[in-house]
PDB file of C-alpha atoms in Angstrom:
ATOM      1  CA  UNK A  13      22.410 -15.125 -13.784  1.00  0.00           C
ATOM      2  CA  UNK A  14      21.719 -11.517 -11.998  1.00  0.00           C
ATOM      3  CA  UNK A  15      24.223  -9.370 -13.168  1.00  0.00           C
ATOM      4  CA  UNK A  16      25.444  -7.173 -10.370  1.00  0.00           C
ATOM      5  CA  UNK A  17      27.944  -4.017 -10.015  1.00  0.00           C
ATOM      6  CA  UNK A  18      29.439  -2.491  -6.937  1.00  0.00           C
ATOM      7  CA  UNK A  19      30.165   0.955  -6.590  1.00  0.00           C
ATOM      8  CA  UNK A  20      32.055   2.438  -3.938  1.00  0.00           C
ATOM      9  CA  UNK A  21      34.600   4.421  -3.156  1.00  0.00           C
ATOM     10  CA  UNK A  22      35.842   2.320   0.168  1.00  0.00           C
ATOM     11  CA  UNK A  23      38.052  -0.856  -0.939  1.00  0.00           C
ATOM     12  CA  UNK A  24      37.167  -2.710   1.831  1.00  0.00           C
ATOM     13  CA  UNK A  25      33.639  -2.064   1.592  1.00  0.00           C
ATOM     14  CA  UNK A  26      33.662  -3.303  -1.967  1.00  0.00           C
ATOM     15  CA  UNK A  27      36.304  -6.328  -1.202  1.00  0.00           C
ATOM     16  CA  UNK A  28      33.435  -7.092   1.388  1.00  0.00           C
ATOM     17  CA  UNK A  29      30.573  -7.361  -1.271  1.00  0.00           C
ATOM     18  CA  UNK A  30      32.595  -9.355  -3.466  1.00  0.00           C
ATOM     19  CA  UNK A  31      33.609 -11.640  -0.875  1.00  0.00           C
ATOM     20  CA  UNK A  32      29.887 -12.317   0.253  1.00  0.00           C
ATOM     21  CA  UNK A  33      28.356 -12.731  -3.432  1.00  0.00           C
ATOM     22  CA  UNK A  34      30.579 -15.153  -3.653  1.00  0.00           C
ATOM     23  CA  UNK A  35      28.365 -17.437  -1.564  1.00  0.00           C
ATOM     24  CA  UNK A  36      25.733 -16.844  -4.403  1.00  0.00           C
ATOM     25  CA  UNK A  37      26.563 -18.713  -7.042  1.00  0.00           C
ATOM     26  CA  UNK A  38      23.716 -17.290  -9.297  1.00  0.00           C
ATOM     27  CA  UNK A  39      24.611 -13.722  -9.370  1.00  0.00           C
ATOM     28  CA  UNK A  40      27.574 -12.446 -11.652  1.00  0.00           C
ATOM     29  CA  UNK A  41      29.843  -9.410 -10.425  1.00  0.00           C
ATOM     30  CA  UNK A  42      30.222  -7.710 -14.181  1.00  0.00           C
ATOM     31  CA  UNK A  43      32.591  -4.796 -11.993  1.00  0.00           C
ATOM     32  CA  UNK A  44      33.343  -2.713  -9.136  1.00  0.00           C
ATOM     33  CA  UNK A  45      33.049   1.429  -9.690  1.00  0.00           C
ATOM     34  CA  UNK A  46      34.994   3.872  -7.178  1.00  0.00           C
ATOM     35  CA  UNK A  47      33.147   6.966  -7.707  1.00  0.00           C
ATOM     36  CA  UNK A  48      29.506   8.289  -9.313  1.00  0.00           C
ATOM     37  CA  UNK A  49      30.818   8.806 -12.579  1.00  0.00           C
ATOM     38  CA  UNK A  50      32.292   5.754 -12.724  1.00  0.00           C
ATOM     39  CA  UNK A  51      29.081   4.122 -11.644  1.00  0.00           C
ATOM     40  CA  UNK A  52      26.921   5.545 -14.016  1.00  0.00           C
ATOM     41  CA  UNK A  53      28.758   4.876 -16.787  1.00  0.00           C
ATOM     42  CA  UNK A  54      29.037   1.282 -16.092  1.00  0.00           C
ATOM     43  CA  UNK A  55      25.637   0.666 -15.308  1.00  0.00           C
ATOM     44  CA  UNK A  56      24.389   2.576 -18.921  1.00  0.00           C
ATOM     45  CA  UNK A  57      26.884   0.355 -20.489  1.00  0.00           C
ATOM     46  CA  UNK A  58      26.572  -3.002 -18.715  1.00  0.00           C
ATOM     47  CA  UNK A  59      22.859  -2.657 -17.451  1.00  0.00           C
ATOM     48  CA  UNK A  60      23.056  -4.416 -14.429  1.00  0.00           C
ATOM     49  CA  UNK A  61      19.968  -6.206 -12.859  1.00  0.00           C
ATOM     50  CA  UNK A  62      21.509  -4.808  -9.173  1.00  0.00           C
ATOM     51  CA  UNK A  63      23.442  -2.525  -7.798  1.00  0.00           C
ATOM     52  CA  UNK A  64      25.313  -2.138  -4.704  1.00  0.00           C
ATOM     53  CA  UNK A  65      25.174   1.589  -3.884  1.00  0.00           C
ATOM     54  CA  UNK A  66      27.308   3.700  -1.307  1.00  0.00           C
ATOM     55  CA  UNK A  67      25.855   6.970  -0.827  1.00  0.00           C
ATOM     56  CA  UNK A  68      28.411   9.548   0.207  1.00  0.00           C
ATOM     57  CA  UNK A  69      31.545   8.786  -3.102  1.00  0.00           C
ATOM     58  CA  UNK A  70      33.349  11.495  -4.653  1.00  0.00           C
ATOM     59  CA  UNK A  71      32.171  13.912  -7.862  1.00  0.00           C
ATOM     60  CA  UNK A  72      28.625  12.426  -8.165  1.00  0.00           C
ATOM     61  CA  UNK A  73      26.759  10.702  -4.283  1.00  0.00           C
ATOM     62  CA  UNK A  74      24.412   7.745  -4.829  1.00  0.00           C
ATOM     63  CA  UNK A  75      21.202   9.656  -4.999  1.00  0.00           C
ATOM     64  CA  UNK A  76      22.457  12.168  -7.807  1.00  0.00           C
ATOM     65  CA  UNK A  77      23.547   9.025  -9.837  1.00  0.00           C
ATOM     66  CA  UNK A  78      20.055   7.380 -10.148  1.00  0.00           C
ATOM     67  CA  UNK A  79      18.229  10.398 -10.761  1.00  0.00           C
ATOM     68  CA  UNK A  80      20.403  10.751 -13.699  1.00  0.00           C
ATOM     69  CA  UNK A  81      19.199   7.122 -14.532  1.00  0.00           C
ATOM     70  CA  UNK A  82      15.835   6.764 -17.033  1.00  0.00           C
ATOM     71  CA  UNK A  83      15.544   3.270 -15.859  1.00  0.00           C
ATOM     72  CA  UNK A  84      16.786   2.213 -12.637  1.00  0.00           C
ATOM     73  CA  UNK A  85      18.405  -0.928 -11.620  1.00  0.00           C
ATOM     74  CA  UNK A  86      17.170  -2.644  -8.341  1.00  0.00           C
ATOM     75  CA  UNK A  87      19.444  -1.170  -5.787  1.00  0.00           C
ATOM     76  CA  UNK A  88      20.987  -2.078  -2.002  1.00  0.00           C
ATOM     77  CA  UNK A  89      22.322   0.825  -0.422  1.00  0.00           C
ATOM     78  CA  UNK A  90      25.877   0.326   1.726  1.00  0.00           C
ATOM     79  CA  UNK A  91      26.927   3.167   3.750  1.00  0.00           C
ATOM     80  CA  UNK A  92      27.990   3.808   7.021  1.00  0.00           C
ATOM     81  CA  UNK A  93      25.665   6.798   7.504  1.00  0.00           C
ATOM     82  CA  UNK A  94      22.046   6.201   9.247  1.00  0.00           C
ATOM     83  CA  UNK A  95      20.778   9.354   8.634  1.00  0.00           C
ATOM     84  CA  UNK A  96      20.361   8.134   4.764  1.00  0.00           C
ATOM     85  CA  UNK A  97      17.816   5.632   5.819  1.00  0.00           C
ATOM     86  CA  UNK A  98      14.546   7.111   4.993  1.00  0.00           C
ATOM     87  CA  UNK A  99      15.928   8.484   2.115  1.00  0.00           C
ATOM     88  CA  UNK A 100      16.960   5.458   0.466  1.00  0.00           C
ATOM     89  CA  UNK A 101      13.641   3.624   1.325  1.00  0.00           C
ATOM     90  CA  UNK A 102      11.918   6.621  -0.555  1.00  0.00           C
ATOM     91  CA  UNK A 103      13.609   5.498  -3.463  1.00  0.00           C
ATOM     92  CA  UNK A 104      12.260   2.315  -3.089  1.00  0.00           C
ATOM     93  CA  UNK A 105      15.352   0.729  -2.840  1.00  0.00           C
ATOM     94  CA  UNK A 106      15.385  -3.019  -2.272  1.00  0.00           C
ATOM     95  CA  UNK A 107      17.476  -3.027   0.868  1.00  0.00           C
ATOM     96  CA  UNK A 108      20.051  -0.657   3.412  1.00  0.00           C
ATOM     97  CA  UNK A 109      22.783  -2.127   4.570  1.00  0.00           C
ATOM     98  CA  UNK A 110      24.544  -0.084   7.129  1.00  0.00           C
ATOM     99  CA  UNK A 111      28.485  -0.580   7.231  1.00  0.00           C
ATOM    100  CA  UNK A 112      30.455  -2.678   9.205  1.00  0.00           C
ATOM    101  CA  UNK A 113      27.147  -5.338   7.821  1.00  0.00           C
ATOM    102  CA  UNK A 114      27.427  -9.063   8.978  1.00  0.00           C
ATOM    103  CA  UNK A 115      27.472 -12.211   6.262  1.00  0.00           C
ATOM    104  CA  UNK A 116      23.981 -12.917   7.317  1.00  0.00           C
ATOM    105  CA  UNK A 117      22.670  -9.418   7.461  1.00  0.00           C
ATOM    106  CA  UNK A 118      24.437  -8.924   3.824  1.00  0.00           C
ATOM    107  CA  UNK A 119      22.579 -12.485   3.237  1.00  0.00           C
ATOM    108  CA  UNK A 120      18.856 -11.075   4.429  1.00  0.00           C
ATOM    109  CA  UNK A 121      19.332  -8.015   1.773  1.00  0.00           C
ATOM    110  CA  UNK A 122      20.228 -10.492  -0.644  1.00  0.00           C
ATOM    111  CA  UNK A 123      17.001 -12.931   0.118  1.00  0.00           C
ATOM    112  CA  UNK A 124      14.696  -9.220   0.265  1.00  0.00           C
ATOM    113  CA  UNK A 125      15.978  -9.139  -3.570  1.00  0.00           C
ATOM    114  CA  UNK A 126      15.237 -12.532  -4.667  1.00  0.00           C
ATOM    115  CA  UNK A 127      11.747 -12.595  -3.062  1.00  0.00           C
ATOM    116  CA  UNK A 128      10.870  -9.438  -5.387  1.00  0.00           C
ATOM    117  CA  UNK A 129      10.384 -12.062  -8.009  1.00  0.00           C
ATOM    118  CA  UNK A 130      11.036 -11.592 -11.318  1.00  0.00           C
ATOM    119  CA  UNK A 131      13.971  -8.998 -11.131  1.00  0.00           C
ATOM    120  CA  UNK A 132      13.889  -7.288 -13.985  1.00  0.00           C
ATOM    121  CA  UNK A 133      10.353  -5.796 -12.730  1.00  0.00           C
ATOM    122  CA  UNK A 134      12.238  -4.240 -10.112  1.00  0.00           C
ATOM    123  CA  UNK A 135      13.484  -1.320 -12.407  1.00  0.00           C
ATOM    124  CA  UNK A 136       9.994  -0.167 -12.584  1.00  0.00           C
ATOM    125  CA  UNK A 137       9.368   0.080  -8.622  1.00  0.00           C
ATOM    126  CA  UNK A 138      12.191   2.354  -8.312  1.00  0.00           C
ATOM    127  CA  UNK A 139      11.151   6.120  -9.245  1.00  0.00           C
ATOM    128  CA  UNK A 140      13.036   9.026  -7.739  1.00  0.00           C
ATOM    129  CA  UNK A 141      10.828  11.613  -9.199  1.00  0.00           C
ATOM    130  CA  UNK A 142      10.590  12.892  -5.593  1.00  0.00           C
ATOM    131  CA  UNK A 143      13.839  11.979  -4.121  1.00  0.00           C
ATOM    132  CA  UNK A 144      15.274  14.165  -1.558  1.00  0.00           C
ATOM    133  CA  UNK A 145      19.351  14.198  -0.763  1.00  0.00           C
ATOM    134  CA  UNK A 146      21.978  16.022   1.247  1.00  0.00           C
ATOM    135  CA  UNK A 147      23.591  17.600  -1.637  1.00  0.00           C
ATOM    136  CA  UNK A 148      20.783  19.536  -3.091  1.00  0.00           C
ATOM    137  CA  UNK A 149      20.984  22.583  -0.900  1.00  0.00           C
ATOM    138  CA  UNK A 150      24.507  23.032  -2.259  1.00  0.00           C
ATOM    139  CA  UNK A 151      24.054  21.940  -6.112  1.00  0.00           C
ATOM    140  CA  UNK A 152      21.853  20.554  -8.716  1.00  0.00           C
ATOM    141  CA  UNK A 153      22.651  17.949 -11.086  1.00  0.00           C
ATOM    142  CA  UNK A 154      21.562  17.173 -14.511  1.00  0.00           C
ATOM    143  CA  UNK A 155      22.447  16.069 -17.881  1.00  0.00           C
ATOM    144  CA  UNK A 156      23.133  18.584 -20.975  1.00  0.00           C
ATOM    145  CA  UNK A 157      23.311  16.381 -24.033  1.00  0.00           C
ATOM    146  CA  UNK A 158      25.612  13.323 -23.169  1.00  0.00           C
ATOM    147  CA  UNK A 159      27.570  15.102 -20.417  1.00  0.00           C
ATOM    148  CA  UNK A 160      26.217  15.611 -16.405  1.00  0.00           C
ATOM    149  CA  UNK A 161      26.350  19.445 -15.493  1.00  0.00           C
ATOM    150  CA  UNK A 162      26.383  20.535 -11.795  1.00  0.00           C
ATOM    151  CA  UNK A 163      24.937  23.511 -10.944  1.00  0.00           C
ATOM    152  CA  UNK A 164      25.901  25.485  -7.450  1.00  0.00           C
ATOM    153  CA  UNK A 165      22.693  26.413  -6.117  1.00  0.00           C
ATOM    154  CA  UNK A 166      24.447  30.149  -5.290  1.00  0.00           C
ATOM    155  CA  UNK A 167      24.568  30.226  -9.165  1.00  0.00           C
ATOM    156  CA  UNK A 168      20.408  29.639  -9.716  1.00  0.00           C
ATOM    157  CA  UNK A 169      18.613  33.093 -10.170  1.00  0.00           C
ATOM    158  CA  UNK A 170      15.533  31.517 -10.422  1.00  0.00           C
ATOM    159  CA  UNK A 171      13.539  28.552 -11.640  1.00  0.00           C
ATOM    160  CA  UNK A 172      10.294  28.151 -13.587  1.00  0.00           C
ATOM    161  CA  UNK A 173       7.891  25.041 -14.660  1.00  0.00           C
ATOM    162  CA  UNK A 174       8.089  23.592 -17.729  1.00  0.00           C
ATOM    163  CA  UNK A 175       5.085  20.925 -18.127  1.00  0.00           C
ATOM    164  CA  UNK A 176       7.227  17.990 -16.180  1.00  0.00           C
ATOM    165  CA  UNK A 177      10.437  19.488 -15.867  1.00  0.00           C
ATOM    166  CA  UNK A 178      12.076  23.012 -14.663  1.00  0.00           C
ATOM    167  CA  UNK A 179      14.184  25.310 -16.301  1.00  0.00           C
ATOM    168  CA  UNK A 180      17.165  26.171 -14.272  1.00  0.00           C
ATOM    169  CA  UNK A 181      18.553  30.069 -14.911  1.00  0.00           C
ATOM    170  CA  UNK A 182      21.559  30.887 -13.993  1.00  0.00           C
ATOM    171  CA  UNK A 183      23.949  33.723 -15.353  1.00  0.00           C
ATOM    172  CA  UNK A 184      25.398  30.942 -17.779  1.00  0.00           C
ATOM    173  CA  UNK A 185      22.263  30.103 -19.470  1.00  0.00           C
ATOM    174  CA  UNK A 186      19.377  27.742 -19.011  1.00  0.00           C
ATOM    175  CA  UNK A 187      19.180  24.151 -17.859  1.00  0.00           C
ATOM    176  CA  UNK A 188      15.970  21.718 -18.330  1.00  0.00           C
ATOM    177  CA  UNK A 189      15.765  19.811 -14.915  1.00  0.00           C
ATOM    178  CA  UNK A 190      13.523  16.731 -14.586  1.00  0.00           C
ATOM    179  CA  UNK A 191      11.980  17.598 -11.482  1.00  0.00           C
ATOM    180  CA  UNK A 192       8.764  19.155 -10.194  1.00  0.00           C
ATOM    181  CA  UNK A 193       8.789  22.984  -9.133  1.00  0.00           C
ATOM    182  CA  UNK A 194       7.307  21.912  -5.773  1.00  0.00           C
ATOM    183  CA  UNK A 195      10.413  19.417  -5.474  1.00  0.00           C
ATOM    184  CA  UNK A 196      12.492  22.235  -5.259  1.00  0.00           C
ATOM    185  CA  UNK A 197      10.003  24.001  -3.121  1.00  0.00           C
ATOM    186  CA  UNK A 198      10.233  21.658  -0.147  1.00  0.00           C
ATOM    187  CA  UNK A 199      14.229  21.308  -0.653  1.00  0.00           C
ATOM    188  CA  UNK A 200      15.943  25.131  -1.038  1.00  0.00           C
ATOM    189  CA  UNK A 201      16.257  27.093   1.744  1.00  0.00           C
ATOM    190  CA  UNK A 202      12.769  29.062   2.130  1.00  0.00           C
ATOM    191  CA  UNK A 203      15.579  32.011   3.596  1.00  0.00           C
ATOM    192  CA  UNK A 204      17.327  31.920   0.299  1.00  0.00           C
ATOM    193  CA  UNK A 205      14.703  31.035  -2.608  1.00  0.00           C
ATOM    194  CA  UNK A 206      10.667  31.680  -2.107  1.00  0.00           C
ATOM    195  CA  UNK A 207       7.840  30.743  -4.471  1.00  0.00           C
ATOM    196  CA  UNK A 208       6.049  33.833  -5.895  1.00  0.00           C
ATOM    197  CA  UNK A 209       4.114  32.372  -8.434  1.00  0.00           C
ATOM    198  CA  UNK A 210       2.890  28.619  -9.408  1.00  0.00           C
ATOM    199  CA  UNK A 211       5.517  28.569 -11.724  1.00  0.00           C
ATOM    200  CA  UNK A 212       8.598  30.672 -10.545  1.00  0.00           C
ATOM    201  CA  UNK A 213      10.772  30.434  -7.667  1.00  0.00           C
ATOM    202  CA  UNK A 214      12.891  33.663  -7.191  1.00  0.00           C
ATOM    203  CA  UNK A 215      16.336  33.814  -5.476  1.00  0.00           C
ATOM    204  CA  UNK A 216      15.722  36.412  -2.589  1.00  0.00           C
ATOM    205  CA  UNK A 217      19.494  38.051  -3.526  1.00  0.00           C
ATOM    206  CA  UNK A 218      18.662  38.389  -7.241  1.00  0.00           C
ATOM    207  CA  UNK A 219      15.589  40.448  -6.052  1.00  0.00           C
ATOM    208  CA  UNK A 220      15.853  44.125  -7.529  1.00  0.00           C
ATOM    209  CA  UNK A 221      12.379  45.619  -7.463  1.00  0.00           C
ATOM    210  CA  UNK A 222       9.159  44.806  -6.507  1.00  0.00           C
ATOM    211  CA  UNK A 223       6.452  46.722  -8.785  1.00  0.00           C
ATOM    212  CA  UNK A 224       2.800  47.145  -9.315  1.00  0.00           C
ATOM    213  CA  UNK A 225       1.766  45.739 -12.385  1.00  0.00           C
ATOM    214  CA  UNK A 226      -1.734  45.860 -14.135  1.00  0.00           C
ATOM    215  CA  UNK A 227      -4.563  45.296 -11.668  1.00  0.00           C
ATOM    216  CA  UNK A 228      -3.620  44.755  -7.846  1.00  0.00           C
ATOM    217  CA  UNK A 229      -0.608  43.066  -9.470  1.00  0.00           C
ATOM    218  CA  UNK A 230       2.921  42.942  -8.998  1.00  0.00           C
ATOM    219  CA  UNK A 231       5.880  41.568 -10.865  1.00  0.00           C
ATOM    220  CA  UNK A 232       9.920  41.711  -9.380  1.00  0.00           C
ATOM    221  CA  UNK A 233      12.475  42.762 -11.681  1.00  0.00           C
ATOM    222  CA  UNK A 234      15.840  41.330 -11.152  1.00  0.00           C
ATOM    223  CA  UNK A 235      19.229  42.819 -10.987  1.00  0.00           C
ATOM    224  CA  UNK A 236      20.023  41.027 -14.494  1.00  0.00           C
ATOM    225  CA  UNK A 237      16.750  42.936 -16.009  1.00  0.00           C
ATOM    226  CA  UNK A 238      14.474  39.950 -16.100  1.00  0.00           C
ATOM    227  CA  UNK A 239      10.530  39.568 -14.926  1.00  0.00           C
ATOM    228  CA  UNK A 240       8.839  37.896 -13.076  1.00  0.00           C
ATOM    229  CA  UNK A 241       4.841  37.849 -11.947  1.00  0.00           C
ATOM    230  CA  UNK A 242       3.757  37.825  -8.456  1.00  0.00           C
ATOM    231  CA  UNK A 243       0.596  36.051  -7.848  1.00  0.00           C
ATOM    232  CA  UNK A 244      -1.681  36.562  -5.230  1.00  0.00           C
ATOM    233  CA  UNK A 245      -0.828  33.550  -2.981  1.00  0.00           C
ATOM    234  CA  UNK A 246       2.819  34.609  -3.456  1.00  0.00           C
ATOM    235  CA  UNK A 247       2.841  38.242  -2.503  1.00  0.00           C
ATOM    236  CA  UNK A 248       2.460  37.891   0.919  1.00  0.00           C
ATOM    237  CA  UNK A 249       4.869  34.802   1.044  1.00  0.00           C
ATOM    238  CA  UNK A 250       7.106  37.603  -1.022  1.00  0.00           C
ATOM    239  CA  UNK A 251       6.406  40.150   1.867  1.00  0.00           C
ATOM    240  CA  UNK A 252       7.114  38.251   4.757  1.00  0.00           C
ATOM    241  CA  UNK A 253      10.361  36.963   3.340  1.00  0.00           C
ATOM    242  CA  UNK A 254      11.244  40.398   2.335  1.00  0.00           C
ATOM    243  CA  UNK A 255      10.120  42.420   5.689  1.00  0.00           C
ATOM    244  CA  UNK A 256       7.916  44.718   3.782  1.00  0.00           C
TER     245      UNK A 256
END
């Protein structure tokens, strides 16, 4: 049997699902989920073989809930947004069904699925270390210890690398982020955040001074007293951004 869950916060879009599995007498529904939390709770407790996604659900969307995942189910994506499209296929998700979905469309994702093979080798196509989504110009999210934090990108003073991961400051404290500096690079707004060195990203607001430092260096102070180095590819990036 696959084991399947649905999560989504429209009933009729999950009613839907459950209706068409039916016609698939080898896959088991172990439960239906109504919002990200929800989801990812179920699917760390019942590990699923597939999920049925949505993208845009309350508290926690579709992409923020797998990148909190170590391991992946196979996933098909239901929403009634488009614009998701590319983003979904990034994750290397199985299929993208775009609501209202016919029987035999719903049918085609299911076949895509099946025709992967073995199943369980599906968890180890699907990798999100690069994953872009909608919500991560307005917040990050992460796990501290067994609970998810999210963190308002207007709260981030800045960010540095650490080996795989990032460190998030913010005027609470710091948060270890398992994503790539350049990730967050391509995905803040270049007006708001700027790379100044290989490893730092500065908010431009948290700026306080730009000094000279050693040899034809520099290093910013910020208004909560801390330092950062300026390296030579990220001076002028720092200059242009800053009108000097």
């Amino acid at each position: 049997m696959v084991k399947v869950l649905i999560i989504d916060d429209e009933p009729l879009a999950t009613e839907l699902v459950s209706e068409y599995l039916g016609g698939f007498p080898q896959f088991e529904i172990l439960g239906i989920c109504h919002n990200g939390f929800e989801g990812l709770k179920a699917i760390q407790e019942m590990k699923p073989d597939l999920i049925f996604l949505d993208v845009q659900m309350p508290k926690l969307n579709g992409f923020e809930l797998l990148e909190l995942l170590d391991r992946p189910p196979a996933v098909i994506f239901t929403t009634a947004f488009d614009e998701y499209a590319m983003k979904a296929f990034d994750t290397h998700a199985v299929d993208y069904l775009l609501k209202p979905f016919s029987k035999s469309r719903f049918a085609k994702a299911i076949e895509k699925f099946l025709q992967l093979g073995n199943f369980a080798e599906t968890t180890e196509l699907i990798r999100h270390e690069e994953t872009i989504n909608s919500e991560t110009a307005n917040r990050v999210v992460l796990k501290v210890k067994n609970e998810i934090k999210i963190i308002p990108v207007k709260d981030i003073k800045y960010l540095e690398a650490n080996d795989d991961y990032v460190n998030i400051h913010t005027a609470e404290g710091k948060f270890l982020k398992n994503k790539t500096l350049s990730f967050f690079e391509r995905t803040f707004d270049p007006l708001q955040f700027v790379r100044v060195h290989r490893s730092f990203i500065v908010k431009i607001n948290e700026i306080h001074k730009l000094e000279p430092y050693e040899k034809d260096g520099y290093i910013i102070k910020l208004r909560g007293g801390e330092q950062i180095p300026v390296s030579k590819t990220g001076l002028p990036k720092l200059k242009s951004v800053l009108g000097i």
